[in-house]
Coordinates of C-alpha atoms in Angstrom, one line a residue:
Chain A
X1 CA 0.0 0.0 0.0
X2 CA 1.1 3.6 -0.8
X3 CA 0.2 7.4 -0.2
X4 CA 1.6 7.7 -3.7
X5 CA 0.0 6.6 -7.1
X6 CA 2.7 4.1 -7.4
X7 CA 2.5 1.6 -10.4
X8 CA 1.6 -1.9 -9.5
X9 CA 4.5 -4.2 -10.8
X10 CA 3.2 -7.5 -8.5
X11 CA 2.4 -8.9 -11.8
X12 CA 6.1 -8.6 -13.2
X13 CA 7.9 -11.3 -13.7
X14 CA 10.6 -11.8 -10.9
X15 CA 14.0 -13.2 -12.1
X16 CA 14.6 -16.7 -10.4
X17 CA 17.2 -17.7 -8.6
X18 CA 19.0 -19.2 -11.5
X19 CA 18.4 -16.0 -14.0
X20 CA 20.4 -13.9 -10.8
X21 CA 23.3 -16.2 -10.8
X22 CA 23.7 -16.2 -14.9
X23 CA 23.6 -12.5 -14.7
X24 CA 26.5 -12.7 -12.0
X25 CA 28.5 -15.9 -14.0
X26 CA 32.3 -14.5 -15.1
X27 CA 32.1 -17.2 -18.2
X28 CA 28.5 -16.7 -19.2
X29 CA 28.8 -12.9 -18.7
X30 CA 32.3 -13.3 -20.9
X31 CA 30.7 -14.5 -23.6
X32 CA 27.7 -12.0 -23.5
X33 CA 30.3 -8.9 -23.6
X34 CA 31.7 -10.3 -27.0
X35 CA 28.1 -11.2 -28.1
X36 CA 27.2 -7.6 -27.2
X37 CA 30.2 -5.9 -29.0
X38 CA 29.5 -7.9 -31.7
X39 CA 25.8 -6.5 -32.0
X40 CA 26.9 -2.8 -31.6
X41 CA 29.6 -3.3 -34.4
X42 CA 27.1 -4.6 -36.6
X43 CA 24.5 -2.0 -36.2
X44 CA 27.5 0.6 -36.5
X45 CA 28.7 -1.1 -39.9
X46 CA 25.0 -1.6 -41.2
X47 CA 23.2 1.7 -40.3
X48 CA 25.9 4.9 -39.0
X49 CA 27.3 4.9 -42.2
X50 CA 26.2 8.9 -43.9
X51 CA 25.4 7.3 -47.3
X52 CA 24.5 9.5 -50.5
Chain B
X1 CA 27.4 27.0 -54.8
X2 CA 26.5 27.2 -50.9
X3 CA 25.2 30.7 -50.0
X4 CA 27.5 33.2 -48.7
X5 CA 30.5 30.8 -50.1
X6 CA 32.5 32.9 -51.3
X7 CA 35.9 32.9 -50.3
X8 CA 38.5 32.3 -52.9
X9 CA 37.2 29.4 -54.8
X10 CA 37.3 27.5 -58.4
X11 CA 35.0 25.1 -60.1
X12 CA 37.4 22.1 -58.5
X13 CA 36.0 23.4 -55.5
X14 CA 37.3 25.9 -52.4
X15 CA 41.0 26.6 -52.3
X16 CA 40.3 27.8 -48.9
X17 CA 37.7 27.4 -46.6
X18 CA 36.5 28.4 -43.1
X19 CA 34.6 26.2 -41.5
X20 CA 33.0 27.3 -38.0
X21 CA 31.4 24.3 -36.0
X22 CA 29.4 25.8 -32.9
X23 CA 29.3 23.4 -29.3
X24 CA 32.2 20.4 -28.4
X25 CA 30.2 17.8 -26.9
X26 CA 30.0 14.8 -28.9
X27 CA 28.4 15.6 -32.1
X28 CA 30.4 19.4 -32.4
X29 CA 33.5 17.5 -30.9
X30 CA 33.2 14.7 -33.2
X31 CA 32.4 16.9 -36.3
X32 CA 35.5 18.9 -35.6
X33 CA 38.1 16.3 -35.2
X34 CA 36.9 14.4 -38.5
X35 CA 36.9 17.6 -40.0
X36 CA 40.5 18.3 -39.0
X37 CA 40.9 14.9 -40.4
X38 CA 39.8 15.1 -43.8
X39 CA 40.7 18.8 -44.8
X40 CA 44.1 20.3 -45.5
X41 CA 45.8 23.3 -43.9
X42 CA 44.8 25.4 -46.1
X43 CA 41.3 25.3 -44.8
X44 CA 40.0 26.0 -41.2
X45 CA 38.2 24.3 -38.6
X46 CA 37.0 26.3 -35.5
X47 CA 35.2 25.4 -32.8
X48 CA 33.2 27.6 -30.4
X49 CA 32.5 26.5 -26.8
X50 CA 31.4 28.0 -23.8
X51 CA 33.1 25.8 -21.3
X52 CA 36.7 25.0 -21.5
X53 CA 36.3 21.3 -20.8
X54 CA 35.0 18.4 -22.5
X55 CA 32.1 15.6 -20.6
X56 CA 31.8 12.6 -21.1
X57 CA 28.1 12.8 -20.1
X58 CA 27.4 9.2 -20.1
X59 CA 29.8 8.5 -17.4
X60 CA 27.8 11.6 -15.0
X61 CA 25.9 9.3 -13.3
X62 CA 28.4 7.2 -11.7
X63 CA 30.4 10.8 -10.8
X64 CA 26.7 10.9 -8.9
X65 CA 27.0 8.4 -7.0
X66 CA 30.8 9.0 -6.2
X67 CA 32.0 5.9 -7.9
X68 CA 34.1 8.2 -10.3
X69 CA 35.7 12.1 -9.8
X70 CA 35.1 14.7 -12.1
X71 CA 38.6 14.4 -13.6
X72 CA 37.3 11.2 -14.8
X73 CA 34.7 12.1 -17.0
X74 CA 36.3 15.8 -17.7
X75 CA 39.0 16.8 -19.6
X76 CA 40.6 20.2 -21.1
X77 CA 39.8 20.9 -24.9
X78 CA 42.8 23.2 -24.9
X79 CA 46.2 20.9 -26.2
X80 CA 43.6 18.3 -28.3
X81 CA 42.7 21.6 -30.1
X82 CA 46.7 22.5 -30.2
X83 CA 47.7 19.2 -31.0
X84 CA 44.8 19.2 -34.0
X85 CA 45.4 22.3 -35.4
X86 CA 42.1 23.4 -34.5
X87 CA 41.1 26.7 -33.5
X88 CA 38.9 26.8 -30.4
X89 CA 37.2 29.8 -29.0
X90 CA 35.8 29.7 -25.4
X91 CA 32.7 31.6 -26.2
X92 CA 29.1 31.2 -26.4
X93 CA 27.5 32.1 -30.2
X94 CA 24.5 34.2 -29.7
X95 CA 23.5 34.9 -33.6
X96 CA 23.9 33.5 -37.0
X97 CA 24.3 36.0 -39.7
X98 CA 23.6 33.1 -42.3
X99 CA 23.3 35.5 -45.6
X100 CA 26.5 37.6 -44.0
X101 CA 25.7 41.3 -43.5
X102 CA 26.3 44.8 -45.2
X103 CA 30.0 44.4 -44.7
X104 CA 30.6 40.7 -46.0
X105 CA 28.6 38.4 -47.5
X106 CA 29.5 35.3 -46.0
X107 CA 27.8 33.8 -43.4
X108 CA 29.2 35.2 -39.5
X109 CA 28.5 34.1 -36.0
X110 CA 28.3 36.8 -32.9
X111 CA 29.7 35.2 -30.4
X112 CA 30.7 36.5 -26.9
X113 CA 33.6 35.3 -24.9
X114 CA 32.9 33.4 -21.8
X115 CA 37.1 32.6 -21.4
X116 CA 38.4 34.3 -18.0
X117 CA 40.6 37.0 -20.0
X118 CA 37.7 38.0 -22.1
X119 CA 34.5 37.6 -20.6
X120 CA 32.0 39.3 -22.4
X121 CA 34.2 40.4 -24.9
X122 CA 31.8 40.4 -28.7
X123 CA 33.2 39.0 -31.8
X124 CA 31.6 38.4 -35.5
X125 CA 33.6 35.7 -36.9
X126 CA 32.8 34.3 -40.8
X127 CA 32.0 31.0 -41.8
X128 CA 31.5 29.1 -45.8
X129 CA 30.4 26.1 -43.5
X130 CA 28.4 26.0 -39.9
X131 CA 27.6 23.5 -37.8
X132 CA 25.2 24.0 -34.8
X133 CA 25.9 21.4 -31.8
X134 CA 25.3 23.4 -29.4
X135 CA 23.4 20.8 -27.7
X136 CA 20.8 21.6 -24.7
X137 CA 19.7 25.0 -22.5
X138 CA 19.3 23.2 -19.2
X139 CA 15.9 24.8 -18.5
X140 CA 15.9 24.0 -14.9
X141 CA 13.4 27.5 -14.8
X142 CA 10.2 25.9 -16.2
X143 CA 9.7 23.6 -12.9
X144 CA 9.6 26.6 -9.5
X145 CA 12.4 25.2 -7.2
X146 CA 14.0 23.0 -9.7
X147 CA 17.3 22.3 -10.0
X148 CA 20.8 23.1 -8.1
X149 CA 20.0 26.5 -7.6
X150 CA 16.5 25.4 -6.1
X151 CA 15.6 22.0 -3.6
X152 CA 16.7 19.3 -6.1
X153 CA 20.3 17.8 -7.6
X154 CA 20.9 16.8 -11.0
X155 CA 23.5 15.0 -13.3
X156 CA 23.8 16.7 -16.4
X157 CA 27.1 18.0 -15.6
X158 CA 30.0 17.0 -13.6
X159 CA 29.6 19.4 -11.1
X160 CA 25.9 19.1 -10.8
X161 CA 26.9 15.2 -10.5
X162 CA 29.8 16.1 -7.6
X163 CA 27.2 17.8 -5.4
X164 CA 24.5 15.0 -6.3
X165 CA 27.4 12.5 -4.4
X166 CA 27.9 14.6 -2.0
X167 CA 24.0 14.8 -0.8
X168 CA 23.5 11.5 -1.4
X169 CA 26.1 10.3 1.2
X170 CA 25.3 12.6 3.4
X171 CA 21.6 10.6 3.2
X172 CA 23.5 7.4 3.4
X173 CA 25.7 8.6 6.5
X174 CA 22.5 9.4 8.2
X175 CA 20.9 6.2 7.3
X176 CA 23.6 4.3 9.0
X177 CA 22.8 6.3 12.1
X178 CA 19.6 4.8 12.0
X179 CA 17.4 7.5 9.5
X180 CA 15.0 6.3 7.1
X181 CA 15.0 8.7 4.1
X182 CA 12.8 8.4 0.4
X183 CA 14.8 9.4 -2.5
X184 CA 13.2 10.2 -5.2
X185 CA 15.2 10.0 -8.9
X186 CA 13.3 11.0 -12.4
X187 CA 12.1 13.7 -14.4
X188 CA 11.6 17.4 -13.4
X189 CA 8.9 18.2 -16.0
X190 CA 6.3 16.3 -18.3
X191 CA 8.2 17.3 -21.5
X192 CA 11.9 16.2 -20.1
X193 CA 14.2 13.6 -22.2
X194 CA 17.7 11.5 -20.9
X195 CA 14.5 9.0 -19.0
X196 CA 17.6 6.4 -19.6
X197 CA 19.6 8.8 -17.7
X198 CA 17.7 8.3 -14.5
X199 CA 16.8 5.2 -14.9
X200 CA 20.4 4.2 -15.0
X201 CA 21.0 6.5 -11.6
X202 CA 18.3 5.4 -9.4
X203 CA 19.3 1.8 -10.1
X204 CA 23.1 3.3 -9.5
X205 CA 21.6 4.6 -6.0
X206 CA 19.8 1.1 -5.5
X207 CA 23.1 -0.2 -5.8
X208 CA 25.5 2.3 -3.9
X209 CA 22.6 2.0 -0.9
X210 CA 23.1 -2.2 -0.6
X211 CA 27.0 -1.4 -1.0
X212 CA 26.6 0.4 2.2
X213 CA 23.9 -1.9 3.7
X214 CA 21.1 0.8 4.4
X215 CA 18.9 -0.4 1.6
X216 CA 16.3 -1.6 3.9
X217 CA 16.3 2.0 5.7
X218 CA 15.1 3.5 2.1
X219 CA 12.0 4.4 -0.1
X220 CA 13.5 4.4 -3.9
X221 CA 10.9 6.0 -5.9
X222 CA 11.0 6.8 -9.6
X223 CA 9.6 9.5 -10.7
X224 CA 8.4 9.7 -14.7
X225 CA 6.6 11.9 -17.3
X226 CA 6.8 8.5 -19.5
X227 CA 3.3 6.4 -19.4
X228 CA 4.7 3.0 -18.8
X229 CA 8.3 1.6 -17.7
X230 CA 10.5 1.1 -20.2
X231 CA 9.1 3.8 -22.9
X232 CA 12.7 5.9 -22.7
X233 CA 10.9 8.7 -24.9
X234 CA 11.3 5.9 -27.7
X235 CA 7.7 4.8 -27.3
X236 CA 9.3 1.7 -25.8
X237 CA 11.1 -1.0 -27.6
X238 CA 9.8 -5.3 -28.5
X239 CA 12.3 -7.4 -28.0
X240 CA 12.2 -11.1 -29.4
X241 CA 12.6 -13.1 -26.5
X242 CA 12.9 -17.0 -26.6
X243 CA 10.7 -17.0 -29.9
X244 CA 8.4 -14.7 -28.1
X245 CA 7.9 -10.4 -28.7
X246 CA 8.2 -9.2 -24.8
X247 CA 8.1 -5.7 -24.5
X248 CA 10.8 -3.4 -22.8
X249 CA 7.6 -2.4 -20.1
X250 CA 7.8 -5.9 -19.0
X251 CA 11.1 -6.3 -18.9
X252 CA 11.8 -3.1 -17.1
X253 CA 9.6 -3.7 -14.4
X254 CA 10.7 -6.6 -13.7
X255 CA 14.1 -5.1 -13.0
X256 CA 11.8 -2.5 -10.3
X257 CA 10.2 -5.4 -8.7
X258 CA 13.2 -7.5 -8.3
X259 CA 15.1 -4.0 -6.9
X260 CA 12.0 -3.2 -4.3
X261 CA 12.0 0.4 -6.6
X262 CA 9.0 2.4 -6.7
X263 CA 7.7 3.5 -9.9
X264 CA 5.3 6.8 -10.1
X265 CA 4.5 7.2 -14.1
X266 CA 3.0 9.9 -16.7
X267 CA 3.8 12.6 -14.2
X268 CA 4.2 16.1 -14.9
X269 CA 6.6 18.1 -11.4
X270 CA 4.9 21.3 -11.7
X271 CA 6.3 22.4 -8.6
X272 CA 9.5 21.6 -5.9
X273 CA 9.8 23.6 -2.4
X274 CA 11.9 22.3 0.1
X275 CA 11.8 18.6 0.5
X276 CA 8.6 18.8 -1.2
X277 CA 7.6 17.5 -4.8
X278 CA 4.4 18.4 -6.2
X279 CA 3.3 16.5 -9.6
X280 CA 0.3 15.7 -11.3
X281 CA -0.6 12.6 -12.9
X282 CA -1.9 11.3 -16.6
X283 CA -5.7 11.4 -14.4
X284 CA -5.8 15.2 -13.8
X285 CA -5.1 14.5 -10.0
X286 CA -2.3 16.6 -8.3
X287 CA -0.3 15.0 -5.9
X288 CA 2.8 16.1 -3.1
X289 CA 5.7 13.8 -2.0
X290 CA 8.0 14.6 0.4
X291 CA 11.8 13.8 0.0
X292 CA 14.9 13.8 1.3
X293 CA 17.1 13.7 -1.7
X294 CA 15.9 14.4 -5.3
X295 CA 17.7 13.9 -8.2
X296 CA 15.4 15.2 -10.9
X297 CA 16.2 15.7 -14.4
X298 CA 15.4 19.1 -16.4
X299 CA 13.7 19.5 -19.4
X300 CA 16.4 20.9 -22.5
X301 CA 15.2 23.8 -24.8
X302 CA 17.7 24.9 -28.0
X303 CA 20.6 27.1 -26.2
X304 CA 19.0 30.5 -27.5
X305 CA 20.4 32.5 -30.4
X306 CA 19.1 34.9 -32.6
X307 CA 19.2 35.1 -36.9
X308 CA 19.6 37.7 -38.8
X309 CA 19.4 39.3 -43.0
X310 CA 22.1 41.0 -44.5
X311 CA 19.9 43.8 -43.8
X312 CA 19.6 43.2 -39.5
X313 CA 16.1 42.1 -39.9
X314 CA 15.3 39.3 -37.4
X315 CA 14.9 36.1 -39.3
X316 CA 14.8 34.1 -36.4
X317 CA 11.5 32.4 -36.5
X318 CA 12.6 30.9 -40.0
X319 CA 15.7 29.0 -38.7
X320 CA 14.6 28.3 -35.3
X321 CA 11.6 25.9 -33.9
X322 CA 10.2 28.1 -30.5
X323 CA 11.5 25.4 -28.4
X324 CA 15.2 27.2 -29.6
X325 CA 16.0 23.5 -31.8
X326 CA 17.5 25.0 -35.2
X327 CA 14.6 23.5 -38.1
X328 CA 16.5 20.7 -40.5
X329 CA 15.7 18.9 -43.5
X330 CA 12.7 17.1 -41.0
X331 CA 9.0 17.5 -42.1
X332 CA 7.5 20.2 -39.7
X333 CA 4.2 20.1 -41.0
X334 CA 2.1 20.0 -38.0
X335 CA 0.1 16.2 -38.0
X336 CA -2.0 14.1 -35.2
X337 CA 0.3 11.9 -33.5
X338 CA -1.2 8.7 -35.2
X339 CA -0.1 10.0 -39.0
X340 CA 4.0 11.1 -38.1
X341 CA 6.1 8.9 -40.8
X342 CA 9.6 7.6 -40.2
X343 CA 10.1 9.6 -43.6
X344 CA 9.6 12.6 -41.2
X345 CA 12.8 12.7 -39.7
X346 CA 15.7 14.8 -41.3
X347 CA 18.4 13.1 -43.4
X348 CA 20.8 15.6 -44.4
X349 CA 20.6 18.2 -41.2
X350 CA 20.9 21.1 -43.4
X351 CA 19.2 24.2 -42.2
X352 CA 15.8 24.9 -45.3
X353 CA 17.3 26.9 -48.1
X354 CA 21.1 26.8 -47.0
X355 CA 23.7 24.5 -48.4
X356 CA 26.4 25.6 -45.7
X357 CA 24.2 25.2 -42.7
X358 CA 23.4 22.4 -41.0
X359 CA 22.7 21.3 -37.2
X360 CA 23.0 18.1 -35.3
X361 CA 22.8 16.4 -32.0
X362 CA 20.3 17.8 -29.5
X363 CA 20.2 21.0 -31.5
X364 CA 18.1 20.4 -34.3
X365 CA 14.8 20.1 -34.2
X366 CA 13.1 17.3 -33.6
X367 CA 10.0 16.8 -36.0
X368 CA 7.5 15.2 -33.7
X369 CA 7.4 13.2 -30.2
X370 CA 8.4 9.4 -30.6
X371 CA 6.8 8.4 -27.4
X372 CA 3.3 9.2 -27.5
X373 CA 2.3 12.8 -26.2
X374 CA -0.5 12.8 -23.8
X375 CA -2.9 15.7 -21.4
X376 CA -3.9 15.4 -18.3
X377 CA -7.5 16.4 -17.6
X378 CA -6.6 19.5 -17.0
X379 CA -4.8 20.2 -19.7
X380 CA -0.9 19.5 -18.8
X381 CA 0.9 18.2 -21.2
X382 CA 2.9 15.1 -20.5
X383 CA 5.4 14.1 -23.4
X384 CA 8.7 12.6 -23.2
X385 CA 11.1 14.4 -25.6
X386 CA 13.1 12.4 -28.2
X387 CA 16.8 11.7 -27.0
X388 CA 19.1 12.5 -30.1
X389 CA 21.8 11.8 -27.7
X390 CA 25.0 8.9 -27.8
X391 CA 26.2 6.9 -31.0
X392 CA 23.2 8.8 -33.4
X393 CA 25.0 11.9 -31.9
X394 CA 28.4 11.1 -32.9
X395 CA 26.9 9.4 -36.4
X396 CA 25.3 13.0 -37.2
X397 CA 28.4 14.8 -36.0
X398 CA 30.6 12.7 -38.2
X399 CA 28.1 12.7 -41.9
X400 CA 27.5 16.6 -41.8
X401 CA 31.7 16.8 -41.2
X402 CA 31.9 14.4 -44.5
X403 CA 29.0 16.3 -46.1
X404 CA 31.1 19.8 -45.9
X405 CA 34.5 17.5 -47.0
X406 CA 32.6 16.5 -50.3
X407 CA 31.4 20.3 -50.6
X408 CA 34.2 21.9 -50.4
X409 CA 35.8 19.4 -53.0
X410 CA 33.1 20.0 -55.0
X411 CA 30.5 22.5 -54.5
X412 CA 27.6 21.0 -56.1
X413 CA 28.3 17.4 -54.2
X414 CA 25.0 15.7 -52.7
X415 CA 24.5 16.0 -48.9
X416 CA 25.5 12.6 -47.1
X417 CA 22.1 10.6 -45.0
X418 CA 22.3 9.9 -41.4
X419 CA 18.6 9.6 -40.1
X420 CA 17.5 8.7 -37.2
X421 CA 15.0 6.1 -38.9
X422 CA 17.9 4.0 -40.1
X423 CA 20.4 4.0 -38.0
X424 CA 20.4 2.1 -34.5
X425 CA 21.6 2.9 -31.0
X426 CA 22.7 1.1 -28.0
X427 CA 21.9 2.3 -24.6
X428 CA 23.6 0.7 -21.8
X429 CA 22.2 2.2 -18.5
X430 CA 24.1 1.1 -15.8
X431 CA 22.2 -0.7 -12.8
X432 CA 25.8 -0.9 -10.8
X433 CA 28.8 0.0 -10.8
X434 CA 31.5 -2.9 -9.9
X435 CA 33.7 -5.6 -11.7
X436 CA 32.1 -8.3 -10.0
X437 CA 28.6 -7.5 -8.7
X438 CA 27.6 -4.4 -11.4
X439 CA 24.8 -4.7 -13.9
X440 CA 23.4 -2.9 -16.6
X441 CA 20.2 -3.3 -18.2
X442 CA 22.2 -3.5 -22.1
X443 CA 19.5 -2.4 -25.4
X444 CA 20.2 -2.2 -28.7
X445 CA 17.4 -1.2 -31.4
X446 CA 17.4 -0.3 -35.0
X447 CA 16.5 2.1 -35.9
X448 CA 16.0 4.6 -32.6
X449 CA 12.7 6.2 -34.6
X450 CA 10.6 3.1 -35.4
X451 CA 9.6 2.9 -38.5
X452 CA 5.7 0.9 -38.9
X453 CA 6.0 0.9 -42.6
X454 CA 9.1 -1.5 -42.5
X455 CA 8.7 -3.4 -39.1
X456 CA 5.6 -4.4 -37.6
X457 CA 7.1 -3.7 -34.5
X458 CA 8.4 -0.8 -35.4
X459 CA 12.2 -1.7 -35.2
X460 CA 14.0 -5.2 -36.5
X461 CA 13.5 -7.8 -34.0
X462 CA 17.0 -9.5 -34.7
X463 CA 18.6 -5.9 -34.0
X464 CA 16.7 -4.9 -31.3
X465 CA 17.5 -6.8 -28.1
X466 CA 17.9 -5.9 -24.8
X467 CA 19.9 -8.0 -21.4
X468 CA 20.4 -7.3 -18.3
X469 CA 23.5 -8.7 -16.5
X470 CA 27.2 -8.3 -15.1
X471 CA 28.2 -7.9 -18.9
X472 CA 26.5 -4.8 -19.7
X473 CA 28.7 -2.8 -16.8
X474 CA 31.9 -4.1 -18.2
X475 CA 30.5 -2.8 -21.8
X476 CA 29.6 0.7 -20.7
X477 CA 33.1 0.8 -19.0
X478 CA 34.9 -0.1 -21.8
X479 CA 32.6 2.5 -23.6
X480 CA 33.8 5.3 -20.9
X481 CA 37.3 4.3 -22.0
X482 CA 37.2 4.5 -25.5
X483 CA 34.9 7.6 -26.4
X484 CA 37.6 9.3 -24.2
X485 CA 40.9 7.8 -26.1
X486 CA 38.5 9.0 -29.2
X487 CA 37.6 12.4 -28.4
X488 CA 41.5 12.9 -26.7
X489 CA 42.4 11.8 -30.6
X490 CA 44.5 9.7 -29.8
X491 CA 46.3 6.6 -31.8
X492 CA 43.9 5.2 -33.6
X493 CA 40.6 7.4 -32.2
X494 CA 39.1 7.6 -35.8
X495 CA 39.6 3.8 -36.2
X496 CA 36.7 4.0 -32.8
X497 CA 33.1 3.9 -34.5
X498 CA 30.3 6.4 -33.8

């Protein structure tokens, strides 16, 4: 309950236990940095590119 | 040939050429180093800034929480501009003379010195090419009590940020003496941008408060003109999520659940006195919350400057929107909200009947809202700005700077395309800052404005993703590292995309 017209979020989804670990594992998180970097440097050679 | 070009030239193009390139955060910074780049000595490249310094803005928000100094996001523009042979003024322009005057007919800027030696000192300085990046006017003045001079802190600058560390630890300090305090983080006005930006420093506080073990002494709220979670005034994102489209509403709440973060939405600060915020809501119903630390956001407006004929008529009106955004190639024609068009958005960021004018980054204006505008009841309007902030920034900067390269090669070449409707962003707001226990809620989507005719969604599912994890916080770090080694120029900085 609040004073305040806070939004209700009880319906959003709460990570599990397991999702909170991932999000925390050195060689999982390794491997989503270079998948990442790999998505920004496609976007940058697909679309920032000032074409005639 | 470009209006008010005149300066010694030949049908192989300009011999010499004096090109004036107004602001030096990242889309006037960027514009003037690829400028440097690409032209010969012969030609010039100037750049006018009020402040002596260059931000790294991004990095602001951990300077607020006093994970990083001011001399880490901050550094002097002096010796790049020495080292670059590039001329920099420490002024601020206050008009554009774009047809020249009775004197000269090239284009000229008044600008008025704000460097120690000089203050207030008025120049007139001539242009064949201008490029407005002047960015935002901070208008902290269209919320009472807003702002560092008023009852709340903010992070647009570093010294804002410093004092926004400062007050929060004094909050912390007094929480571990037992207090219980509500911070509130979020958006001073109904018509603010940067929503990423305080999303990524309330989930920053979040984070500095379980560092220090006081999180259970107190009430995170965020506070938002946008109508659900996760709209970023980019009408929110769809992500394509183990085969299924999950939206970036859903996603970002979960992140508020899971941190115990309050979330207070469509609301419009109309008002702050001391430890007081009063706001109303999408309903029409006004509302006050007390706090003990307020970081609220304020809503930008063009930095003001005037236009000008030859003759010293104002022309203002015709190269300025009245929000003070200089007006583009973008379609203007006013439009319902439901009938804007991706085709709307300007490709070329040349000022309307002007070859050698152009504006980028926060400074041009903006055709229409992407997130959808709303009124309260009463009448408010509620409507998350567009951000034109980050890599599109830096990949306006860099096209208008290759646009003036082809131009003065050759005066009749084509104006290059950078718009906003094809080319993508990432946003990495920070939830975090540390090696091992940071996060950051990581997005990418193509393009930033979506675009219905191409997408269903909008944007292209297979571009547009968005993570949350440990990984995000080492990108954005790495990210702080490199747009600095890029905008110090050093080895290799052009080889550093956009």
């Amino acid at each position: 309950m609040s004073d305040q017209p806070v939004a209700d979020l009880s319906r959003a989804p709460l990570p599990t236990a397991k999702t909170l670990r991932q999000r925390r594992s050195i060689p999982l998180q390794l491997t989503r940095f270079v998948v990442f970097n790999t998505r920004i440097m496609k976007m940058v050679l697909s679309g920032h590119k000032g074409t005639h | 040939m470009p209006p008010g070009v005149c300066h010694v030239s030949s049908a192989k193009g300009q011999e010499m050429a004096d090109v004036v390139v107004l602001g030096a955060g990242v889309s006037g910074h960027t514009a003037a180093l690829h400028l440097r780049r690409k032209l010969g000595r012969e030609h010039t490249v100037t750049v006018v800034s009020p402040n002596a310094n260059w931000n790294w803005i991004p990095s602001n928000i951990w300077v607020g929480v006093g994970k990083m100094s001011k001399a880490d996001v901050v550094f002097a523009l002096a010796p790049i501009y020495r080292k670059k042979s590039i001329e920099h003024r420490q002024a601020k322009a206050v008009a554009i003379w774009p047809h020249g005057d009775n004197s000269d007919p090239r284009g000229a800027v008044d600008i008025v010195s704000t460097a120690a030696d000089s203050v207030g000192d008025e120049t007139r300085i001539r242009y064949d090419y201008l490029i407005n990046a002047t960015g935002p006017q901070l208008k902290f003045a269209m919320t009472p009590g807003l702002g560092p001079d008023g009852h709340t802190v903010s992070v647009c600058t570093a010294d804002h940020a410093v004092e926004a560390a400062d007050k929060l630890h004094e909050c912390i300090e007094a929480m571990k003496a037992g207090a219980t305090k509500t911070l509130i983080v979020g958006m001073g006005h109904g018509t603010c941008t940067c929503e990423g930006a305080a999303f990524e420093y309330i989930f920053n506080v979040d984070h500095e408060l379980r560092e220090a073990g006081v999180r259970d002494r107190a009430r995170l709220i965020y506070l938002t003109n946008e109508a659900s979670l996760g709209d970023f005034g980019v009408g929110g994102m769809t992500f394509d999520d183990m085969g299924f489209e999950t939206s970036s509403e859903l996603w970002t709440a979960s992140l508020f659940r899971e941190r115990e973060v309050e979330a207070i939405l469509g609301a419009h600060v109309s008002q702050v006195r001391e430890g007081v915020v009063e706001y109303e809501t999408l309903d029409g119903e006004r509302h006050e919350l007390a706090f003990d630390f307020a970081m609220l956001l304020p809503p930008f407006g063009g930095v003001p400057m005037s236009a000008y004929a030859a003759d010293g008529s104002d022309i203002t009106a015709d190269l300025f929107a009245p929000s003070g955004f200089m007006k583009v190639d973008a379609d203007y024609t006013a439009k319902p909200y439901a009938e804007w068009k991706a085709s709307d958005w300007p490709h070329t960021y040349q000022a309307p009947g002007f070859d050698n004018l152009f504006a980028v980054g926060i400074a041009f204006a903006p055709p229409h809202q992407i997130s959808q505008p709303r009124k309260t009841s009463n009448g408010t309007m509620i409507a998350p700005s567009p951000p034109r902030t980050g890599m599109p920034s830096g990949a306006m900067g860099k096209t208008v700077a290759m646009t003036i390269v082809d131009r003065i090669k050759n005066p009749a070449a084509d104006a290059r395309r950078a718009s906003m409707a094809d080319m993508g962003a990432a946003c990495v707001a920070s939830a975090g800052a540390n090696l091992r226990t940071g996060s950051a809620a990581a997005m990418t989507m193509m393009p930033v404005v979506p675009d219905f005719d191409r997408f269903p969604t909008g944007r292209d599912l297979k571009q547009t993703r968005g993570e949350i994890g440990l990984a995000g916080h080492w990108v954005k770090l790495m990210l702080h590292h490199l747009f600095i080694h890029k905008a110090k120029a050093r080895l290799g900085w052009q080889f550093i995309p956009e």
